[in-house]
CSV table of C-alpha atoms in Angstrom, one decimal:
chain,number,residue,atom,x,y,z
V,1,MET,CA,-20.7,-53.4,8.1
V,2,LEU,CA,-17.2,-53.0,9.6
V,3,ASP,CA,-15.6,-55.0,6.8
V,4,THR,CA,-17.4,-52.9,4.1
V,5,ILE,CA,-16.2,-49.7,5.9
V,6,ARG,CA,-12.7,-51.1,6.1
V,7,ARG,CA,-12.7,-51.8,2.4
V,8,LEU,CA,-13.9,-48.3,1.6
V,9,VAL,CA,-11.2,-46.8,3.9
V,10,GLU,CA,-8.6,-48.8,2.0
V,11,GLU,CA,-9.9,-47.6,-1.4
V,12,GLN,CA,-10.5,-44.0,-0.6
V,13,GLY,CA,-8.5,-43.1,2.5
V,14,ARG,CA,-5.0,-42.9,1.0
V,15,LEU,CA,-3.6,-44.0,4.3
V,16,SER,CA,0.1,-44.8,4.9
V,17,VAL,CA,-0.9,-48.3,6.3
V,18,ALA,CA,-3.2,-51.0,5.1
V,19,ALA,CA,-6.7,-50.6,6.4
V,20,ALA,CA,-6.7,-54.4,7.2
V,21,ALA,CA,-4.1,-53.7,9.8
V,22,LEU,CA,-6.1,-51.0,11.6
V,23,ARG,CA,-8.1,-51.6,14.7
V,24,ASP,CA,-11.7,-50.5,14.7
V,25,ASP,CA,-10.9,-47.6,17.0
V,26,ALA,CA,-7.5,-46.6,15.5
V,27,ASP,CA,-7.2,-42.9,14.7
V,28,LEU,CA,-7.5,-42.6,10.9
V,29,TYR,CA,-6.0,-39.1,10.9
V,30,ALA,CA,-2.8,-40.4,12.6
V,31,SER,CA,-2.6,-42.9,9.7
V,32,GLY,CA,-2.7,-40.1,7.2
V,33,LEU,CA,-6.4,-39.4,6.4
V,34,THR,CA,-6.7,-35.9,5.1
V,35,SER,CA,-9.9,-33.9,5.2
V,36,PHE,CA,-10.1,-34.3,1.4
V,37,ALA,CA,-9.7,-38.0,1.5
V,38,ALA,CA,-12.4,-38.0,4.2
V,39,VAL,CA,-14.8,-36.3,1.7
V,40,GLN,CA,-14.0,-38.9,-0.9
V,41,LEU,CA,-14.6,-41.6,1.7
V,42,MET,CA,-17.9,-40.0,2.7
V,43,LEU,CA,-19.1,-40.0,-0.9
V,44,ALA,CA,-18.2,-43.7,-1.2
V,45,LEU,CA,-20.0,-44.5,2.1
V,46,GLU,CA,-23.1,-42.7,0.9
V,47,GLU,CA,-23.1,-44.6,-2.3
V,48,GLU,CA,-22.4,-48.0,-0.7
V,49,PHE,CA,-24.9,-47.7,2.2
V,50,ASP,CA,-27.5,-45.5,0.3
V,51,VAL,CA,-27.4,-42.8,3.0
V,52,GLU,CA,-26.8,-39.1,3.0
V,53,PHE,CA,-24.7,-37.7,5.9
V,54,PRO,CA,-26.6,-34.9,7.5
V,55,GLU,CA,-24.9,-31.5,8.2
V,56,ARG,CA,-24.3,-32.4,11.9
V,57,MET,CA,-22.2,-35.4,11.0
V,58,LEU,CA,-20.0,-33.5,8.6
V,59,ASN,CA,-17.1,-33.0,11.0
V,60,ARG,CA,-13.8,-34.4,11.7
V,61,ARG,CA,-14.9,-36.6,14.6
V,62,SER,CA,-17.4,-38.6,12.5
V,63,PHE,CA,-14.5,-40.0,10.3
V,64,ALA,CA,-11.9,-40.3,13.1
V,65,SER,CA,-12.0,-44.2,13.1
V,66,ILE,CA,-13.8,-47.1,11.5
V,67,ALA,CA,-15.9,-47.5,14.7
V,68,ALA,CA,-16.9,-43.8,14.5
V,69,ILE,CA,-18.0,-44.2,10.9
V,70,ALA,CA,-19.9,-47.3,11.8
V,71,SER,CA,-21.7,-45.5,14.6
V,72,CYS,CA,-22.8,-42.7,12.1
V,73,ILE,CA,-24.0,-45.3,9.6
V,74,SER,CA,-25.9,-47.2,12.3
V,75,GLU,CA,-27.6,-44.0,13.3
V,76,LEU,CA,-28.6,-43.3,9.7
V,77,LYS,CA,-29.6,-46.9,9.0
V,78,PRO,CA,-30.5,-48.8,12.1
V,79,GLU,CA,-31.5,-51.9,10.1
V,80,GLU,CA,-27.9,-52.4,9.0
V,81,VAL,CA,-26.7,-53.2,12.5
V,82,ALA,CA,-28.5,-56.5,12.8
P,1,MET,CA,-14.6,4.0,25.5
P,2,ASN,CA,-12.7,0.9,24.7
P,3,ALA,CA,-9.3,1.0,26.4
P,4,PRO,CA,-7.3,-1.3,24.0
P,5,LEU,CA,-8.6,0.7,21.0
P,6,ASP,CA,-7.6,3.9,22.8
P,7,ARG,CA,-4.1,2.6,23.3
P,8,GLY,CA,-4.1,1.7,19.7
P,9,ALA,CA,-4.2,5.4,18.7
P,10,THR,CA,-0.5,5.9,19.6
P,11,VAL,CA,0.5,2.8,17.6
P,12,VAL,CA,-1.5,4.0,14.6
P,13,ALA,CA,0.3,7.4,14.8
P,14,ALA,CA,3.7,5.6,14.9
P,15,ALA,CA,2.6,3.4,11.9
P,16,ALA,CA,1.5,6.4,9.9
P,17,LEU,CA,4.7,8.3,10.5
P,18,HIS,CA,7.0,5.6,9.2
P,19,ALA,CA,4.8,3.8,6.7
P,20,ASP,CA,6.4,5.3,3.5
P,21,ASP,CA,9.9,4.6,4.7
P,22,VAL,CA,9.0,1.1,5.7
P,23,ASP,CA,7.5,0.5,2.3
P,24,ARG,CA,10.3,2.2,0.3
P,25,ARG,CA,13.1,0.4,2.1
P,26,GLY,CA,11.3,-2.9,2.6
P,27,ARG,CA,12.2,-2.7,6.3
P,28,PHE,CA,10.5,-4.0,9.4
P,29,PRO,CA,8.1,-1.4,11.0
P,30,ALA,CA,10.2,-1.4,14.2
P,31,GLU,CA,8.8,1.8,15.6
P,32,ALA,CA,5.1,0.7,15.3
P,33,VAL,CA,5.9,-2.7,16.7
P,34,GLN,CA,7.7,-1.1,19.6
P,35,ALA,CA,4.7,1.1,20.1
P,36,LEU,CA,2.5,-2.1,20.2
P,37,LYS,CA,4.8,-3.5,22.9
P,38,ASP,CA,4.8,-0.3,24.9
P,39,SER,CA,1.0,-0.2,24.7
P,40,ARG,CA,0.9,-3.9,25.8
P,41,LEU,CA,-1.2,-4.8,22.8
P,42,LEU,CA,0.7,-7.9,21.9
P,43,SER,CA,-1.0,-9.7,24.9
P,44,LEU,CA,-4.4,-8.3,24.0
P,45,MET,CA,-6.1,-11.7,23.6
P,46,ILE,CA,-4.3,-13.6,26.4
P,47,PRO,CA,-6.7,-14.3,29.3
P,48,GLY,CA,-6.5,-11.9,32.3
P,49,GLU,CA,-5.4,-14.7,34.7
P,50,LEU,CA,-2.1,-15.0,32.7
P,51,GLY,CA,-1.6,-11.2,32.6
P,52,GLY,CA,-3.2,-10.3,29.3
P,53,ALA,CA,-6.2,-8.2,28.5
P,54,GLY,CA,-8.6,-11.1,27.6
P,55,ALA,CA,-10.0,-9.1,24.7
P,56,PRO,CA,-12.3,-10.6,22.1
P,57,LEU,CA,-11.2,-11.2,18.5
P,58,ALA,CA,-13.4,-8.3,17.4
P,59,ASP,CA,-11.2,-5.8,19.2
P,60,VAL,CA,-8.1,-7.3,17.6
P,61,ALA,CA,-9.9,-7.1,14.2
P,62,GLU,CA,-10.7,-3.4,14.8
P,63,LEU,CA,-7.1,-2.6,15.6
P,64,CYS,CA,-6.0,-4.5,12.4
P,65,THR,CA,-8.4,-2.2,10.4
P,66,MET,CA,-7.1,0.9,12.2
P,67,LEU,CA,-3.5,0.0,11.5
P,68,GLY,CA,-4.4,-1.1,7.9
P,69,HIS,CA,-5.5,2.5,7.2
P,70,GLN,CA,-2.0,3.7,7.8
P,71,CYS,CA,0.5,0.9,7.3
P,72,ALA,CA,-0.6,-2.5,6.0
P,73,SER,CA,2.7,-4.1,6.9
P,74,THR,CA,2.4,-3.1,10.6
P,75,ALA,CA,-1.3,-4.2,10.5
P,76,MET,CA,-0.3,-7.6,9.0
P,77,VAL,CA,2.6,-8.2,11.5
P,78,PHE,CA,0.1,-7.4,14.3
P,79,ALA,CA,-2.5,-9.7,12.7
P,80,MET,CA,-0.1,-12.6,12.2
P,81,HIS,CA,1.2,-12.3,15.8
P,82,GLN,CA,-2.4,-12.5,17.1
P,83,ILE,CA,-3.1,-15.6,15.0
P,84,LYS,CA,-0.3,-17.4,16.9
P,85,VAL,CA,-1.6,-16.1,20.2
P,86,SER,CA,-5.0,-17.4,19.4
P,87,SER,CA,-3.6,-20.9,18.8
P,88,LEU,CA,-1.9,-20.8,22.2
P,89,VAL,CA,-5.0,-19.5,24.0
P,90,ALA,CA,-7.2,-22.1,22.2
P,91,HIS,CA,-4.9,-25.1,22.7
P,92,GLY,CA,-2.3,-24.3,25.3
P,93,MET,CA,-4.4,-23.5,28.4
P,94,GLU,CA,-4.1,-27.1,29.7
P,95,SER,CA,-0.4,-27.2,29.5
P,96,GLU,CA,1.8,-25.7,32.3
P,97,TRP,CA,4.6,-24.9,29.9
P,98,HIS,CA,2.3,-23.0,27.5
P,99,ARG,CA,0.6,-21.2,30.3
P,100,ASP,CA,3.9,-20.1,31.6
P,101,PHE,CA,4.9,-19.1,28.1
P,102,MET,CA,1.8,-17.0,27.7
P,103,ARG,CA,2.8,-15.2,31.0
P,104,ARG,CA,6.2,-14.5,29.4
P,105,VAL,CA,4.5,-13.1,26.3
P,106,CYS,CA,2.5,-10.7,28.5
P,107,ASP,CA,5.5,-9.7,30.7
P,108,GLY,CA,8.0,-9.3,27.9
P,109,GLN,CA,5.5,-8.4,25.1
P,110,LEU,CA,7.1,-11.1,23.0
P,111,LEU,CA,6.5,-11.1,19.2
P,112,LEU,CA,5.5,-14.4,17.8
P,113,ALA,CA,6.1,-15.6,14.2
P,114,SER,CA,5.3,-18.9,12.6
P,115,ALA,CA,7.0,-21.4,10.3
P,116,THR,CA,4.2,-23.5,8.8
P,117,THR,CA,5.3,-24.0,5.2
P,118,GLU,CA,8.5,-25.5,3.8
P,119,GLY,CA,10.1,-26.6,0.6
P,120,GLY,CA,8.6,-29.7,-1.0
P,121,VAL,CA,5.0,-29.2,0.2
P,122,GLY,CA,3.9,-26.9,-2.6
P,123,GLY,CA,2.6,-24.2,-0.1
P,124,ASN,CA,0.3,-26.6,1.6
P,125,MET,CA,0.7,-26.0,5.3
P,126,ARG,CA,-1.3,-29.1,6.1
P,127,ASN,CA,1.6,-31.3,5.0
P,128,SER,CA,5.1,-31.4,6.5
P,129,VAL,CA,8.3,-32.9,5.3
P,130,CYS,CA,10.2,-32.3,8.6
P,131,ALA,CA,9.4,-34.1,11.8
P,132,PHE,CA,9.8,-33.7,15.5
P,133,GLU,CA,12.5,-36.1,16.4
P,134,ARG,CA,12.3,-37.1,20.0
P,135,ASP,CA,15.3,-37.7,22.1
P,136,GLY,CA,14.3,-38.4,25.7
P,137,ASP,CA,12.7,-35.3,27.1
P,138,MET,CA,13.9,-33.2,24.1
P,139,PHE,CA,13.0,-32.9,20.4
P,140,ARG,CA,14.9,-31.7,17.4
P,141,VAL,CA,13.4,-30.2,14.2
P,142,ALA,CA,15.0,-28.9,11.0
P,143,LYS,CA,12.8,-27.1,8.4
P,144,GLU,CA,14.2,-26.1,5.1
P,145,GLY,CA,12.8,-23.4,2.8
P,146,ALA,CA,10.3,-21.9,5.3
P,147,LEU,CA,8.9,-18.5,4.5
P,148,ILE,CA,8.8,-16.9,8.0
P,149,SER,CA,7.3,-13.4,8.1
P,150,TYR,CA,9.5,-11.1,10.4
P,151,GLY,CA,11.4,-14.3,11.3
P,152,ALA,CA,14.5,-12.3,12.1
P,153,GLN,CA,12.7,-9.9,14.4
P,154,ALA,CA,10.5,-12.4,16.3
P,155,ASP,CA,11.0,-13.5,19.9
P,156,ALA,CA,9.5,-16.9,19.4
P,157,ILE,CA,8.4,-19.1,16.4
P,158,LEU,CA,5.6,-21.6,16.2
P,159,VAL,CA,6.8,-24.4,14.1
P,160,THR,CA,4.8,-27.3,12.5
P,161,ALA,CA,6.3,-30.7,11.7
P,162,ARG,CA,5.2,-34.3,11.4
P,163,ARG,CA,4.4,-35.8,14.8
P,164,ALA,CA,7.3,-38.2,14.6
P,165,ALA,CA,9.8,-39.5,12.1
P,166,ASP,CA,7.5,-42.3,11.0
P,167,ALA,CA,4.3,-40.2,10.8
P,168,PRO,CA,2.5,-39.5,7.6
P,169,ALA,CA,2.8,-35.9,6.1
P,170,SER,CA,-0.6,-34.9,7.3
P,171,ASP,CA,-0.2,-36.1,10.9
P,172,GLN,CA,1.3,-32.8,12.3
P,173,ARG,CA,1.9,-31.1,15.6
P,174,MET,CA,3.0,-27.6,16.4
P,175,ALA,CA,5.7,-26.5,18.8
P,176,VAL,CA,6.8,-23.2,20.3
P,177,LEU,CA,10.5,-22.5,20.0
P,178,THR,CA,11.8,-19.4,21.8
P,179,ARG,CA,14.8,-17.3,20.6
P,180,GLY,CA,17.9,-19.1,21.6
P,181,GLN,CA,16.4,-22.5,21.0
P,182,TYR,CA,16.4,-22.1,17.2
P,183,ARG,CA,18.9,-21.0,14.5
P,184,LEU,CA,17.8,-19.3,11.3
P,185,GLU,CA,19.8,-19.3,8.2
P,186,ARG,CA,18.5,-16.9,5.6
P,187,SER,CA,17.8,-18.6,2.2
P,188,GLY,CA,15.7,-16.1,0.4
P,189,GLU,CA,15.2,-12.3,0.4
P,190,TRP,CA,12.0,-10.3,0.5
P,191,ASP,CA,12.0,-7.7,-2.2
P,192,ALA,CA,8.2,-7.8,-3.0
P,193,LEU,CA,5.6,-5.7,-4.8
P,194,GLY,CA,3.8,-4.8,-1.5
P,195,MET,CA,3.6,-5.7,2.2
P,196,ARG,CA,7.3,-4.9,2.1
P,197,GLY,CA,7.6,-4.4,5.8
P,198,THR,CA,6.5,-7.9,6.8
P,199,CYS,CA,10.0,-9.1,5.8
P,200,SER,CA,8.7,-12.5,4.8
P,201,GLU,CA,12.1,-14.0,4.1
P,202,GLY,CA,13.0,-17.6,3.4
P,203,PHE,CA,14.9,-19.4,6.1
P,204,THR,CA,16.2,-22.8,7.1
P,205,LEU,CA,15.2,-23.2,10.7
P,206,SER,CA,16.8,-25.7,13.0
P,207,GLY,CA,16.3,-26.1,16.7
P,208,GLU,CA,15.9,-28.3,19.7
P,209,ALA,CA,13.8,-27.8,22.9
P,210,PRO,CA,12.0,-29.7,25.7
P,211,TYR,CA,9.3,-32.0,24.4
P,212,ALA,CA,6.8,-30.2,26.6
P,213,GLN,CA,6.9,-27.3,24.2
P,214,ILE,CA,5.0,-29.3,21.6
P,215,LEU,CA,1.3,-28.5,21.8
P,216,GLU,CA,-0.8,-31.6,22.6
P,217,SER,CA,-3.6,-30.9,20.1
P,218,GLU,CA,-3.2,-32.2,16.5
P,219,PHE,CA,-2.2,-29.4,14.2
P,220,ALA,CA,-5.3,-30.3,12.1
P,221,ASP,CA,-7.4,-29.1,15.1
P,222,ILE,CA,-5.3,-26.1,15.7
P,223,ALA,CA,-5.6,-25.2,12.1
P,224,SER,CA,-9.4,-25.5,11.9
P,225,HIS,CA,-10.2,-24.2,15.4
P,226,SER,CA,-8.0,-21.2,15.7
P,227,MET,CA,-5.6,-20.6,12.8
P,228,LEU,CA,-7.8,-20.8,9.7
P,229,ALA,CA,-10.6,-18.7,11.2
P,230,THR,CA,-8.5,-16.0,12.9
P,231,ALA,CA,-6.2,-15.7,9.9
P,232,HIS,CA,-9.0,-15.2,7.4
P,233,LEU,CA,-10.8,-12.8,9.8
P,234,LEU,CA,-7.8,-10.7,10.8
P,235,TRP,CA,-6.3,-10.6,7.3
P,236,SER,CA,-9.6,-9.5,6.0
P,237,SER,CA,-9.8,-6.8,8.7
P,238,VAL,CA,-6.4,-5.5,7.5
P,239,TRP,CA,-7.5,-5.4,3.9
P,240,TYR,CA,-10.7,-3.7,4.9
P,241,GLY,CA,-8.5,-1.0,6.5
P,242,VAL,CA,-6.4,-0.7,3.3
P,243,ALA,CA,-9.5,-0.6,1.0
P,244,SER,CA,-11.5,1.8,3.2
P,245,ASP,CA,-8.6,4.2,3.4
P,246,ALA,CA,-8.2,4.1,-0.4
P,247,LEU,CA,-11.9,4.8,-0.8
P,248,GLY,CA,-11.7,7.6,1.8
P,249,ARG,CA,-9.0,9.2,-0.4
P,250,ALA,CA,-11.2,8.8,-3.5
P,251,GLN,CA,-14.1,10.4,-1.6
P,252,ALA,CA,-12.0,13.4,-0.6
P,253,PHE,CA,-11.1,13.8,-4.3
P,254,VAL,CA,-14.7,13.7,-5.4
P,255,ARG,CA,-15.7,16.2,-2.8
P,256,LYS,CA,-13.0,18.6,-3.9
P,257,GLU,CA,-14.1,18.3,-7.5
P,258,ALA,CA,-17.7,18.7,-6.5
P,259,ARG,CA,-17.0,22.0,-4.8
P,260,LYS,CA,-15.5,23.4,-8.0
P,261,ARG,CA,-18.5,22.5,-10.3
P,262,PHE,CA,-22.2,22.4,-9.7
P,263,ASP,CA,-23.5,20.9,-13.0
P,264,GLY,CA,-24.2,17.4,-11.6
P,265,PRO,CA,-22.3,14.4,-10.5
P,266,THR,CA,-18.9,13.7,-12.0
P,267,PRO,CA,-18.1,10.3,-13.4
P,268,GLY,CA,-15.9,9.8,-10.4
P,269,SER,CA,-18.8,10.2,-8.0
P,270,LEU,CA,-20.7,7.4,-9.7
P,271,ARG,CA,-17.7,5.1,-9.2
P,272,LEU,CA,-17.6,6.2,-5.6
P,273,ALA,CA,-21.2,5.2,-5.1
P,274,GLU,CA,-20.5,1.8,-6.8
P,275,ALA,CA,-17.4,1.2,-4.7
P,276,SER,CA,-19.3,2.1,-1.4
P,277,THR,CA,-21.6,-0.9,-2.2
P,278,LYS,CA,-18.6,-3.2,-2.4
P,279,LEU,CA,-17.1,-1.7,0.8
P,280,GLN,CA,-20.3,-2.4,2.6
P,281,LEU,CA,-20.3,-6.0,1.3
P,282,MET,CA,-16.8,-6.5,2.5
P,283,ARG,CA,-17.5,-5.1,5.9
P,284,ALA,CA,-20.7,-7.1,6.4
P,285,ASN,CA,-18.8,-10.3,5.4
P,286,ILE,CA,-16.1,-9.7,8.0
P,287,VAL,CA,-18.5,-8.6,10.8
P,288,GLU,CA,-20.8,-11.6,10.2
P,289,GLY,CA,-17.7,-13.9,10.2
P,290,LEU,CA,-16.5,-12.5,13.5
P,291,LYS,CA,-19.9,-13.2,15.1
P,292,ARG,CA,-20.0,-16.7,13.6
P,293,PHE,CA,-16.6,-17.4,15.1
P,294,GLU,CA,-17.6,-16.2,18.5
P,295,ARG,CA,-20.7,-18.4,18.4
P,296,ALA,CA,-18.7,-21.4,17.1
P,297,LYS,CA,-16.1,-21.2,19.9
P,298,SER,CA,-18.7,-22.5,22.4
P,299,GLU,CA,-19.9,-25.2,20.0
P,300,PRO,CA,-17.1,-27.6,19.2
P,301,ASP,CA,-19.3,-29.4,16.6
P,302,ASP,CA,-19.8,-26.2,14.7
P,303,LEU,CA,-16.1,-25.3,14.9
P,304,ASN,CA,-15.2,-28.7,13.5
P,305,SER,CA,-17.8,-28.5,10.7
P,306,MET,CA,-17.2,-28.2,7.0
P,307,SER,CA,-19.7,-25.4,6.8
P,308,PHE,CA,-17.6,-23.4,9.3
P,309,ALA,CA,-14.5,-24.0,7.2
P,310,VAL,CA,-16.3,-23.0,4.0
P,311,THR,CA,-17.6,-19.8,5.6
P,312,MET,CA,-14.2,-18.7,6.8
P,313,ASN,CA,-12.6,-19.5,3.5
P,314,ASN,CA,-15.3,-17.6,1.7
P,315,ILE,CA,-14.6,-14.5,3.9
P,316,LYS,CA,-11.0,-14.6,2.8
P,317,ILE,CA,-11.8,-15.1,-0.9
P,318,GLY,CA,-14.5,-12.4,-0.8
P,319,SER,CA,-12.6,-9.8,1.0
P,320,SER,CA,-9.4,-10.3,-1.0
P,321,GLU,CA,-11.3,-9.9,-4.3
P,322,LEU,CA,-13.4,-6.9,-3.1
P,323,ALA,CA,-10.4,-5.1,-1.7
P,324,ILE,CA,-8.8,-5.0,-5.1
P,325,GLU,CA,-12.0,-4.0,-6.8
P,326,ILE,CA,-12.5,-1.1,-4.3
P,327,ILE,CA,-8.9,0.1,-4.6
P,328,ASN,CA,-9.2,-0.1,-8.4
P,329,HIS,CA,-12.3,2.1,-8.3
P,330,ALA,CA,-10.4,4.5,-6.0
P,331,LEU,CA,-7.7,4.7,-8.6
P,332,LEU,CA,-10.1,5.3,-11.5
P,333,ILE,CA,-11.7,8.1,-9.4
P,334,THR,CA,-8.5,9.8,-8.3
P,335,GLY,CA,-6.8,9.4,-11.7
P,336,ILE,CA,-3.3,10.7,-12.0
P,337,ALA,CA,-3.5,12.2,-8.5
P,338,GLY,CA,-4.1,8.7,-7.1
P,339,TYR,CA,-1.5,7.0,-9.4
P,340,LYS,CA,1.2,9.4,-8.3
P,341,ASN,CA,3.0,8.9,-5.0
P,342,GLY,CA,3.1,11.7,-2.5
P,343,THR,CA,-0.3,13.3,-3.1
P,344,PRO,CA,-3.2,13.3,-0.6
P,345,TYR,CA,-5.0,11.0,-3.0
P,346,SER,CA,-2.2,8.4,-3.7
P,347,VAL,CA,-3.5,4.8,-3.7
P,348,GLY,CA,-0.5,3.1,-5.2
P,349,ARG,CA,0.8,1.5,-2.0
P,350,HIS,CA,-2.8,0.5,-1.2
P,351,MET,CA,-3.0,-1.4,-4.5
P,352,ARG,CA,0.4,-3.0,-4.1
P,353,ASP,CA,-0.3,-4.1,-0.6
P,354,ALA,CA,-3.7,-5.4,-1.4
P,355,LEU,CA,-2.4,-7.5,-4.3
P,356,SER,CA,-0.9,-9.8,-1.7
P,357,ALA,CA,-4.4,-10.7,-0.5
P,358,ARG,CA,-5.1,-13.1,-3.3
P,359,VAL,CA,-1.8,-14.9,-3.0
P,360,MET,CA,-1.5,-15.2,0.8
P,361,ILE,CA,-2.7,-18.7,0.7
P,362,SER,CA,-3.5,-18.6,-3.0
P,363,ASN,CA,-7.2,-18.1,-3.6
P,364,ASP,CA,-7.0,-20.8,-6.3
P,365,ARG,CA,-5.8,-23.3,-3.7
P,366,ILE,CA,-8.6,-22.3,-1.3
P,367,LEU,CA,-11.2,-22.6,-4.0
P,368,SER,CA,-9.9,-26.0,-5.0
P,369,ASN,CA,-10.1,-27.1,-1.3
P,370,MET,CA,-13.6,-25.7,-1.0
P,371,SER,CA,-14.7,-27.4,-4.2
P,372,SER,CA,-13.8,-30.7,-2.5
P,373,LEU,CA,-15.6,-29.7,0.8
P,374,LEU,CA,-18.7,-28.7,-1.2
P,375,LEU,CA,-19.1,-32.3,-2.4
P,376,ALA,CA,-20.2,-32.9,1.2
P,377,GLN,CA,-21.4,-29.6,2.6
P,378,ARG,CA,-25.0,-28.5,1.9
P,379,ILE,CA,-25.8,-25.1,0.6
P,380,ASP,CA,-27.4,-23.0,3.4
P,381,ALA,CA,-30.7,-21.8,2.0
P,382,ARG,CA,-31.7,-19.9,5.2
P,383,LEU,CA,-31.0,-16.3,5.8
P,384,GLY,CA,-30.3,-17.1,9.4
P,385,GLY,CA,-29.9,-14.0,11.5
């Protein structure tokens, strides 16, 4: 799951560094993620994982790092964690 | 009785006395701002432990409206100052330097301005070209082409820049620079249609200061937690003052006409009724927004949410559009008496001042941002309450 998220961050995040070089807990905003790129990323994650982010996850913290995104997805789709 | 609002009465009188001259000459409303300082209203929102009045945003909003009745420029200077204060209160309480600075704001009634835009970012304050360049315990910053309202009159300026020389454009921090720590070089004048007293001139700002003066929070958080919300709420409160005063003048005109004739309502009186609907919408929008902001302050998740950002943006869009519709109605009602300057029914300055509302952070930019947020945010189908 982390690899898939990292790929989507690379495609949608418009970061100033390669997503492959980022640690799971690296701050995506410090690497240039904007709130608008975060929305694009969210749409791509919804499509890829077939989930819908609920209102309570639509905040800055949910997209702060690859690990934070993974924890949201795991919560929405427990079976993916295995 | 509300003591801060009582103290506001003398400021409102000073603003009223000089409003025409401020507008005509495009000069800073020095008398009204001095009255704000004398009444200790510049520290209205700073917590009591640091020497301020610890007032809620709703009190500040009420004063913005009261001032907006008389002099939109004074009201906007007051609003913009309080927006900077709100950022310090929300994000500077953990830092000794910023706590001490807030004490200085109280003691000296310092007027705060901000430099958040610059040349090369297309008006987007969430991007910076300049950066805080650290040198030991100090930093340097140089910002070109910044529009700084009352920059020449301010006692301190809150400046945004990239976190460091190698940080991306969106990774920003905000620093306080006090007079003496920065130099301003005027690069553009302010000869504008309205809001002429805000003296929003273009400047090149350069300065250096101790690193401790940079707020620790990311500017993204400062923008979404305090600046965006307080700016949209306080600006809207100013515009409500401008629009309600224009409509008050139109109502006085209709009453005068009605006393002269008894054969039913005049066309103007129907327009008045229609505009009162819009004024009520405008007021409800702002009051509901102030309540939502107070609630959200104790719920970080709500403050961070897209739905909160969308709500605050909608308040700005809604009140800026409604203000112009209301003043336009007032003009139709009062006719030539409203179009002319110097009559009790004049609404020309109201119209010119209110036209700024749609371009102070362009409504089109906000709508475009919101259209992106609305790809994620769900439409709220509840009435709430």
